Coordinates of C-alpha atoms in Angstrom, one line a residue:
X3 CA 0.0 0.0 0.0
X4 CA 2.9 2.4 0.7
X5 CA 4.0 2.2 -2.9
X6 CA 0.5 3.0 -4.1
X7 CA 0.3 6.1 -1.9
X8 CA 3.6 7.3 -3.3
X9 CA 2.4 7.0 -6.8
X10 CA -0.9 8.8 -5.9
X11 CA 1.0 12.1 -5.4
X12 CA 3.5 11.6 -8.2
X13 CA 3.5 14.7 -10.4
X14 CA 1.8 17.0 -7.8
X15 CA 4.7 17.6 -5.4
X16 CA 5.5 21.0 -6.9
X17 CA 1.9 22.1 -6.7
X18 CA 1.6 21.0 -3.1
X19 CA 4.7 22.8 -2.0
X20 CA 3.5 26.2 -3.1
X21 CA -0.3 25.9 -2.7
X22 CA -2.4 27.5 0.0
X23 CA -4.8 25.0 1.7
X24 CA -8.5 25.6 1.4
X25 CA -9.5 24.4 4.9
X26 CA -6.5 23.4 7.0
X27 CA -5.3 26.8 8.1
X28 CA -8.5 28.8 7.6
X29 CA -10.2 27.9 10.9
X30 CA -13.4 27.4 8.9
X31 CA -15.5 24.5 10.2
X32 CA -16.3 22.3 7.3
X33 CA -19.0 19.7 6.8
X34 CA -17.8 16.7 4.8
X35 CA -20.6 14.4 3.5
X36 CA -20.5 11.0 1.9
X37 CA -23.2 10.6 -0.8
X38 CA -24.1 7.3 -2.5
X39 CA -26.4 7.5 -5.5
X40 CA -28.8 4.6 -5.6
X41 CA -31.7 5.0 -8.1
X42 CA -34.3 2.2 -8.1
X43 CA -34.5 2.0 -11.9
X44 CA -31.3 0.0 -12.7
X45 CA -31.7 -1.6 -16.2
X46 CA -28.7 -4.0 -16.2
X47 CA -29.4 -5.6 -12.9
X48 CA -32.9 -4.7 -11.4
X49 CA -32.5 -3.1 -7.9
X50 CA -28.8 -4.0 -8.1
X51 CA -27.9 -1.6 -5.3
X52 CA -29.7 -3.7 -2.7
X53 CA -29.1 -7.1 -4.2
X54 CA -27.2 -9.3 -1.8
X55 CA -23.5 -9.7 -2.7
X56 CA -21.4 -12.1 -0.5
X57 CA -24.1 -12.0 2.2
X58 CA -24.5 -8.2 2.3
X59 CA -26.6 -5.8 0.2
X60 CA -24.4 -4.3 -2.4
X61 CA -24.8 -0.8 -1.0
X62 CA -24.0 -2.1 2.5
X63 CA -20.4 -2.7 1.6
X64 CA -19.7 1.0 0.8
X65 CA -21.9 2.3 3.6
X66 CA -20.0 0.2 6.1
X67 CA -16.7 1.6 4.8
X68 CA -18.0 5.2 4.9
X69 CA -19.4 5.0 8.4
X70 CA -16.4 3.2 9.9
X71 CA -14.0 5.6 8.3
X72 CA -15.2 8.3 10.7
X73 CA -14.3 10.9 8.2
X74 CA -17.7 12.2 7.4
X75 CA -20.1 14.5 9.3
X76 CA -23.0 12.8 7.5
X77 CA -23.5 9.8 5.3
X78 CA -26.3 9.9 2.8
X79 CA -28.0 7.7 0.2
X80 CA -29.8 9.6 -2.6
X81 CA -32.7 7.4 -3.9
X82 CA -36.2 7.3 -5.3
X83 CA -37.1 3.8 -4.0
X84 CA -38.7 2.8 -0.7
X85 CA -36.8 -0.5 -0.4
X86 CA -33.4 1.1 -1.0
X87 CA -34.3 3.7 1.6
X88 CA -35.0 1.0 4.2
X89 CA -31.7 -0.8 3.5
X90 CA -29.8 2.5 3.6
X91 CA -31.2 3.4 7.0
X92 CA -30.5 -0.1 8.3
X93 CA -26.8 0.4 7.4
X94 CA -26.5 3.8 9.1
X95 CA -27.2 6.3 6.3
X96 CA -29.5 9.3 6.1
X97 CA -31.7 9.4 3.1
X98 CA -32.1 12.1 0.5
X99 CA -35.3 11.4 -1.5
X100 CA -34.3 12.7 -4.9
X101 CA -36.8 14.5 -7.1
X102 CA -38.4 13.0 -10.2
X103 CA -36.4 15.4 -12.3
X104 CA -33.2 13.7 -11.4
X105 CA -34.5 10.1 -11.2
X106 CA -34.9 9.6 -15.0
X107 CA -32.8 7.2 -17.1
X108 CA -31.4 10.3 -18.7
X109 CA -30.4 12.0 -15.4
X110 CA -26.7 12.4 -14.8
X111 CA -24.8 11.9 -11.6
X112 CA -23.9 15.6 -11.7
X113 CA -27.6 16.6 -11.8
X114 CA -28.3 14.5 -8.7
X115 CA -25.2 15.7 -6.8
X116 CA -26.0 19.3 -7.5
X117 CA -29.6 18.8 -6.3
X118 CA -28.2 17.3 -3.0
X119 CA -25.8 20.2 -2.6
X120 CA -28.5 22.8 -3.2
X121 CA -30.7 21.3 -0.6
X122 CA -27.9 20.8 2.0
X123 CA -26.1 24.2 2.0
X124 CA -24.1 23.3 5.2
X125 CA -22.1 20.8 3.2
X126 CA -18.7 22.0 2.0
X127 CA -17.2 18.8 0.6
X128 CA -19.1 15.9 -1.0
X129 CA -17.5 12.5 -1.5
X130 CA -19.6 10.7 -4.1
X131 CA -19.1 7.0 -3.5
X132 CA -20.4 4.5 -6.1
X133 CA -22.5 1.7 -4.7
X134 CA -21.0 -0.7 -7.2
X135 CA -17.5 -0.6 -5.6
X136 CA -17.8 -3.3 -2.8
X137 CA -14.0 -3.6 -2.1
X138 CA -13.8 0.0 -0.8
X139 CA -12.0 0.3 2.6
X140 CA -12.1 3.2 5.2
X141 CA -8.4 3.9 4.6
X142 CA -9.0 4.7 1.0
X143 CA -11.5 7.4 1.9
X144 CA -9.3 8.8 4.7
X145 CA -6.2 9.1 2.5
X146 CA -8.1 10.6 -0.4
X147 CA -10.0 13.1 1.7
X148 CA -6.7 14.4 3.1
X149 CA -5.8 15.6 -0.4
X150 CA -8.8 17.9 -0.2
X151 CA -8.8 19.0 3.5
X152 CA -5.0 19.1 4.1
X153 CA -3.4 19.6 0.7
X154 CA -5.5 22.1 -1.1
X155 CA -7.0 20.1 -4.0
X156 CA -10.6 20.8 -5.0
X157 CA -11.3 17.5 -6.8
X158 CA -10.0 14.0 -6.2
X159 CA -10.9 10.8 -8.0
X160 CA -10.0 7.2 -7.6
X161 CA -8.0 5.4 -10.3
X162 CA -6.4 2.0 -10.9
X163 CA -3.2 1.3 -12.9
X164 CA -3.7 -0.8 -16.0
X165 CA -1.2 -2.4 -18.4
X166 CA -3.4 -2.9 -21.4
X167 CA -2.2 -2.3 -25.0
X168 CA -5.1 -0.4 -26.7
X169 CA -6.1 -0.3 -30.3
X170 CA -8.6 1.8 -32.1
X171 CA -11.0 0.6 -34.9
X172 CA -10.7 2.6 -38.1
X173 CA -13.5 2.4 -40.6
X174 CA -12.7 3.3 -44.2
X175 CA -15.5 2.8 -46.7
X176 CA -16.5 -0.9 -46.4
X177 CA -13.2 -2.0 -44.8
X178 CA -12.2 -2.0 -41.1
X179 CA -8.6 -1.4 -40.0
X180 CA -6.9 -0.7 -36.6
X181 CA -4.3 1.6 -35.3
X182 CA -2.4 1.5 -32.0
X183 CA -3.3 4.0 -29.3
X184 CA -0.7 3.6 -26.6
X185 CA 2.1 1.5 -28.0
X186 CA 4.6 1.2 -30.8
X187 CA 4.0 -2.3 -32.2
X188 CA 7.6 -2.6 -33.4
X189 CA 8.9 -1.9 -29.9
X190 CA 6.5 -3.4 -27.5
X191 CA 7.6 -2.6 -23.9
X192 CA 7.9 -5.3 -21.2
X193 CA 5.4 -4.9 -18.4
X194 CA 8.1 -4.1 -15.8
X195 CA 9.5 -1.4 -18.1
X196 CA 6.1 0.4 -18.5
X197 CA 4.3 2.4 -15.8
X198 CA 0.9 1.6 -17.4
X199 CA -2.0 3.9 -17.6
X200 CA -4.2 5.4 -14.8
X201 CA -7.9 4.7 -15.4
X202 CA -10.8 5.9 -13.4
X203 CA -12.2 2.9 -11.4
X204 CA -15.3 4.7 -10.3
X205 CA -15.0 4.0 -6.6
X206 CA -15.3 7.6 -5.5
X207 CA -15.1 11.2 -6.6
X208 CA -14.5 14.0 -4.0
X209 CA -15.3 17.6 -4.7
X210 CA -15.6 20.9 -2.9
X211 CA -18.9 22.7 -3.2
X212 CA -17.5 25.4 -5.5
X213 CA -16.3 22.6 -7.9
X214 CA -19.7 20.9 -7.9
X215 CA -21.5 24.1 -8.7
X216 CA -19.4 24.4 -11.9
X217 CA -19.2 20.8 -12.8
X218 CA -17.0 17.8 -11.8
X219 CA -13.2 17.4 -11.7
X220 CA -12.5 21.1 -11.9
X221 CA -10.0 23.4 -10.3
X222 CA -6.9 21.7 -8.8
X223 CA -7.5 18.0 -9.2
X224 CA -5.5 14.9 -8.1
X225 CA -5.9 11.2 -8.4
X226 CA -5.9 8.6 -5.7
X227 CA -4.5 5.3 -6.8
X228 CA -6.2 2.1 -5.6
X229 CA -4.5 -1.2 -6.0
X230 CA -6.1 -3.5 -8.6
X231 CA -7.5 -6.0 -6.0
X232 CA -9.7 -3.2 -4.6
X233 CA -10.9 -2.0 -8.0
X234 CA -14.1 -3.9 -8.5
X235 CA -17.1 -2.6 -10.5
X236 CA -20.5 -4.2 -11.1
X237 CA -22.5 -3.3 -14.2
X238 CA -24.0 -6.5 -15.7
X239 CA -24.9 -9.9 -14.4
X240 CA -21.6 -11.5 -15.5
X241 CA -19.7 -9.2 -13.2
X242 CA -21.6 -10.5 -10.1
X243 CA -19.9 -13.9 -9.4
X244 CA -16.4 -12.3 -10.1
X245 CA -17.2 -9.5 -7.6
X246 CA -18.5 -12.0 -5.0
X247 CA -15.2 -13.9 -5.0
X248 CA -13.2 -10.7 -4.9
X249 CA -15.1 -9.1 -2.1
X250 CA -14.7 -12.3 0.1
X251 CA -11.0 -12.0 -0.3
X252 CA -10.4 -8.2 -0.4
X253 CA -13.6 -6.7 1.0
X254 CA -14.0 -4.7 4.3
X255 CA -15.9 -6.7 6.9
X256 CA -16.0 -4.1 9.7
X257 CA -14.0 -2.6 12.6
X258 CA -14.0 -5.9 14.5
X259 CA -11.4 -8.3 13.2
X260 CA -13.2 -11.4 12.0
X261 CA -9.9 -13.2 11.8
X262 CA -9.8 -13.2 15.6
X263 CA -12.8 -15.5 15.9
X264 CA -12.2 -18.2 18.6
X265 CA -15.7 -19.2 19.4
X266 CA -18.9 -19.8 17.4
X267 CA -22.2 -19.8 19.1
X268 CA -24.8 -21.4 16.8
X269 CA -28.5 -21.7 17.3
X270 CA -29.7 -25.2 16.7
X271 CA -33.3 -24.6 15.7
X272 CA -33.5 -22.5 12.5
X273 CA -29.8 -22.7 11.8
X274 CA -28.5 -26.3 12.2
X275 CA -32.0 -27.6 11.7
X276 CA -34.7 -26.2 9.4
X277 CA -37.0 -25.5 12.4
X278 CA -39.4 -28.3 11.6
X279 CA -40.3 -31.1 14.0
X280 CA -41.3 -34.3 12.2
X281 CA -43.7 -36.7 14.0
X282 CA -43.8 -40.4 13.1
X283 CA -46.9 -42.5 13.0
X284 CA -46.0 -43.8 16.5
X285 CA -45.8 -40.2 17.8
X286 CA -42.0 -40.0 18.0
X287 CA -40.6 -36.5 17.3
X288 CA -37.7 -36.1 14.9
X289 CA -35.5 -33.4 13.4
X290 CA -33.0 -33.6 10.6
X291 CA -29.4 -32.4 10.5
X292 CA -27.5 -32.0 7.3
X293 CA -24.1 -33.7 7.2
X294 CA -22.7 -30.7 5.3
X295 CA -23.3 -28.5 8.3
X296 CA -21.8 -31.0 10.8
X297 CA -18.8 -31.2 8.5
X298 CA -18.5 -27.4 8.6
X299 CA -18.4 -27.5 12.4
X300 CA -15.7 -30.1 12.3
X301 CA -13.7 -27.9 9.9
X302 CA -13.8 -25.0 12.4
X303 CA -12.8 -27.3 15.3
X304 CA -9.9 -28.5 13.3
X305 CA -8.7 -24.9 13.0
X306 CA -8.9 -24.2 16.7
X307 CA -12.4 -22.5 16.7
X308 CA -14.6 -23.8 19.6
X309 CA -18.2 -24.3 18.6
X310 CA -21.1 -24.3 21.1
X311 CA -24.6 -25.2 20.0
X312 CA -27.3 -23.3 21.8
X313 CA -31.1 -23.2 21.9
X314 CA -33.7 -21.2 23.8
X315 CA -36.6 -23.2 22.5
X316 CA -38.3 -26.2 24.1
X317 CA -37.5 -28.4 21.1
X318 CA -34.1 -29.2 22.4
X319 CA -34.6 -32.4 24.4
X320 CA -31.8 -34.1 26.4
X321 CA -31.9 -36.9 23.9
X322 CA -31.4 -34.5 21.0
X323 CA -28.7 -32.6 22.8
X324 CA -26.8 -35.8 23.5
X325 CA -27.1 -36.9 19.9
X326 CA -26.0 -33.5 18.5
X327 CA -23.0 -33.5 20.9
X328 CA -22.1 -37.0 19.8
X329 CA -22.3 -36.1 16.0
X330 CA -20.5 -32.8 16.2
X331 CA -18.2 -33.1 19.2
X332 CA -19.7 -29.8 20.5
X333 CA -21.0 -28.7 23.8
X334 CA -24.8 -28.2 23.5
X335 CA -26.5 -25.7 25.9
X336 CA -30.1 -25.0 26.6
X337 CA -30.5 -21.2 27.3
X338 CA -33.2 -19.2 28.9
X339 CA -34.7 -16.0 27.6
X340 CA -31.6 -13.8 28.3
X341 CA -29.5 -15.1 25.4
X342 CA -27.2 -12.2 25.4
X343 CA -26.5 -12.5 29.2
X344 CA -25.8 -16.2 29.0
X345 CA -23.6 -15.8 25.9
X346 CA -21.6 -13.2 27.8
X347 CA -21.2 -15.5 30.7
X348 CA -19.8 -18.2 28.4
X349 CA -17.4 -15.6 26.9
X350 CA -16.3 -14.5 30.4
X351 CA -15.5 -18.1 31.3
X352 CA -13.1 -18.2 28.3
X353 CA -11.8 -14.6 28.7
X354 CA -13.2 -13.6 25.3
X355 CA -14.7 -10.3 24.0
X356 CA -17.4 -10.0 21.4
X357 CA -14.9 -9.3 18.6
X358 CA -13.6 -12.9 19.1
X359 CA -17.0 -14.4 18.9
X360 CA -19.0 -15.4 15.8
X361 CA -22.7 -15.8 16.2
X362 CA -25.3 -17.5 14.0
X363 CA -28.9 -16.9 14.8
X364 CA -32.3 -16.9 13.0
X365 CA -34.9 -14.6 14.6
X366 CA -35.7 -11.6 16.8
X367 CA -34.3 -13.1 20.1
X368 CA -30.9 -13.3 18.4
X369 CA -30.7 -9.7 17.3
X370 CA -28.6 -8.3 20.2
X371 CA -26.0 -11.1 19.8
X372 CA -26.0 -10.7 16.0
X373 CA -25.3 -7.0 16.4
X374 CA -22.6 -7.4 19.1
X375 CA -20.6 -10.3 17.6
X376 CA -17.4 -9.7 15.7
X377 CA -18.9 -11.8 12.9
X378 CA -22.5 -12.8 12.6
X379 CA -24.7 -14.6 10.1
X380 CA -28.3 -15.8 9.5
X381 CA -29.7 -18.4 7.0
X382 CA -31.2 -17.1 3.8
X383 CA -34.8 -17.8 5.1
X384 CA -34.4 -15.8 8.3
X385 CA -36.9 -13.0 9.0
X386 CA -35.9 -9.4 8.0
X387 CA -35.3 -8.3 11.6
X388 CA -32.5 -10.9 11.9
X389 CA -31.1 -10.3 8.4
X390 CA -30.8 -6.5 9.2
X391 CA -28.8 -7.3 12.4
X392 CA -26.4 -9.8 10.9
X393 CA -23.1 -9.0 9.1
X394 CA -23.6 -11.8 6.7
X395 CA -26.7 -13.4 5.1
X396 CA -26.1 -16.9 3.8
X397 CA -27.1 -18.1 0.4
X398 CA -28.3 -21.4 1.9
X399 CA -31.4 -21.8 4.0
X400 CA -31.5 -23.3 7.5
X401 CA -30.8 -27.0 7.8
X402 CA -29.4 -27.1 4.2
X403 CA -25.9 -25.9 4.3
X404 CA -26.1 -22.5 6.0
X405 CA -23.9 -23.5 8.9
X406 CA -21.3 -25.0 6.5
X407 CA -21.4 -21.8 4.4
X408 CA -20.8 -19.6 7.5
X409 CA -18.0 -22.0 8.7
X410 CA -16.2 -21.6 5.4
X411 CA -16.5 -17.8 5.6
X412 CA -14.9 -17.8 9.0
X413 CA -12.0 -20.0 7.8
X414 CA -11.6 -17.9 4.7
X415 CA -11.3 -14.7 6.7
X416 CA -8.8 -16.3 9.1
X417 CA -6.7 -17.4 6.2
X418 CA -6.9 -14.0 4.6
X419 CA -5.8 -12.4 7.9
X420 CA -2.9 -14.8 8.2
X421 CA -1.7 -14.0 4.7
X422 CA -2.0 -10.3 5.3
X423 CA 0.0 -10.6 8.5
X424 CA 2.7 -12.5 6.6
X425 CA 2.8 -9.8 3.9
X426 CA 3.1 -7.1 6.5
X427 CA 6.0 -9.0 8.2
X428 CA 7.8 -9.3 4.9
X429 CA 7.2 -5.6 4.1
X430 CA 8.7 -4.6 7.5
X431 CA 11.7 -6.9 7.1
X432 CA 12.3 -5.5 3.6
X433 CA 12.1 -1.8 4.4

């Protein structure tokens, strides 16, 4: 990341040395707002902005980064759609209901941003974040904003470096030819000998109010370079599975470190089972447990994560608890109505904090724990109140692989963290 930051300011050092800052030394109190545009009429992917990507509504990824960056006096979503408004508020944003005049297919981003600026005169700087950039992290926003607030630029935009040889189609009469745009075909450079090109990646655009009133990217502008792994954009359906794999590896999962998970508390009914109780002709009650889910639990245990199965319902008989313990090797606990209090007691016994706990629940009684846990999940068929509280919503439903899916996510994040720690160690040893 250090190398990327250095390139970010390349070519601007002389400007920075002799510029006068706009805000830093003026004593003026400024209001910096984050603004995400999320119209309901997306044509490529209907309601794309709230479609679930890797367990989180697409817009939730950038809202989480914006809120956790603590760089903004306000975080807004500009929308014309009721469902987008509900999701935006659930993820900590205020909502600007845009007018019909700027909600058309022909409306530009500038039209919508200018309307927001006109209706919010207290805002001095607007950071327009695109909802389709799910690998955005808080540090990207913090570093880019400093170019405006501390270094005197009036417009900053995100770019990624590309090493693509580009050709242009040339039509002459009925024939088609090509000509090179950024290379000499007789002297093609090696990748390591070519700096490449800076291309806007669309993650964010930051402007002062004066710049917005005239247009975008005016005055003194600078670019902020993001590494390629963070430069993800979603436009059509084929982009979705690629973005999902990228965000699981490079996305921002919150202030709590999910790699620190040492304990999983998993509700039996509605997570490990599908919530049904089957009754045989002889009157015997039965439930089903999927072997994929029990395998997922074993995978966690093999990596040093303790798993405790919990239940606050009356469906968990001693016979069922014993059978589950036998099949999974887990402790099984019957809880009372105070799930949060009893979970905290288990954590205290192990000297753990909430950031070291993953929690999987399925309904309203689980909401407090879903909110507090460092990493939390619900099955796909959980009610909305639980989905809104969880950090991850599974693709699979209860009793049919949801626990396995969440287990794999926990292990993926731990592996990601271990790899990052190793890279940081190598970086420190090298420099």
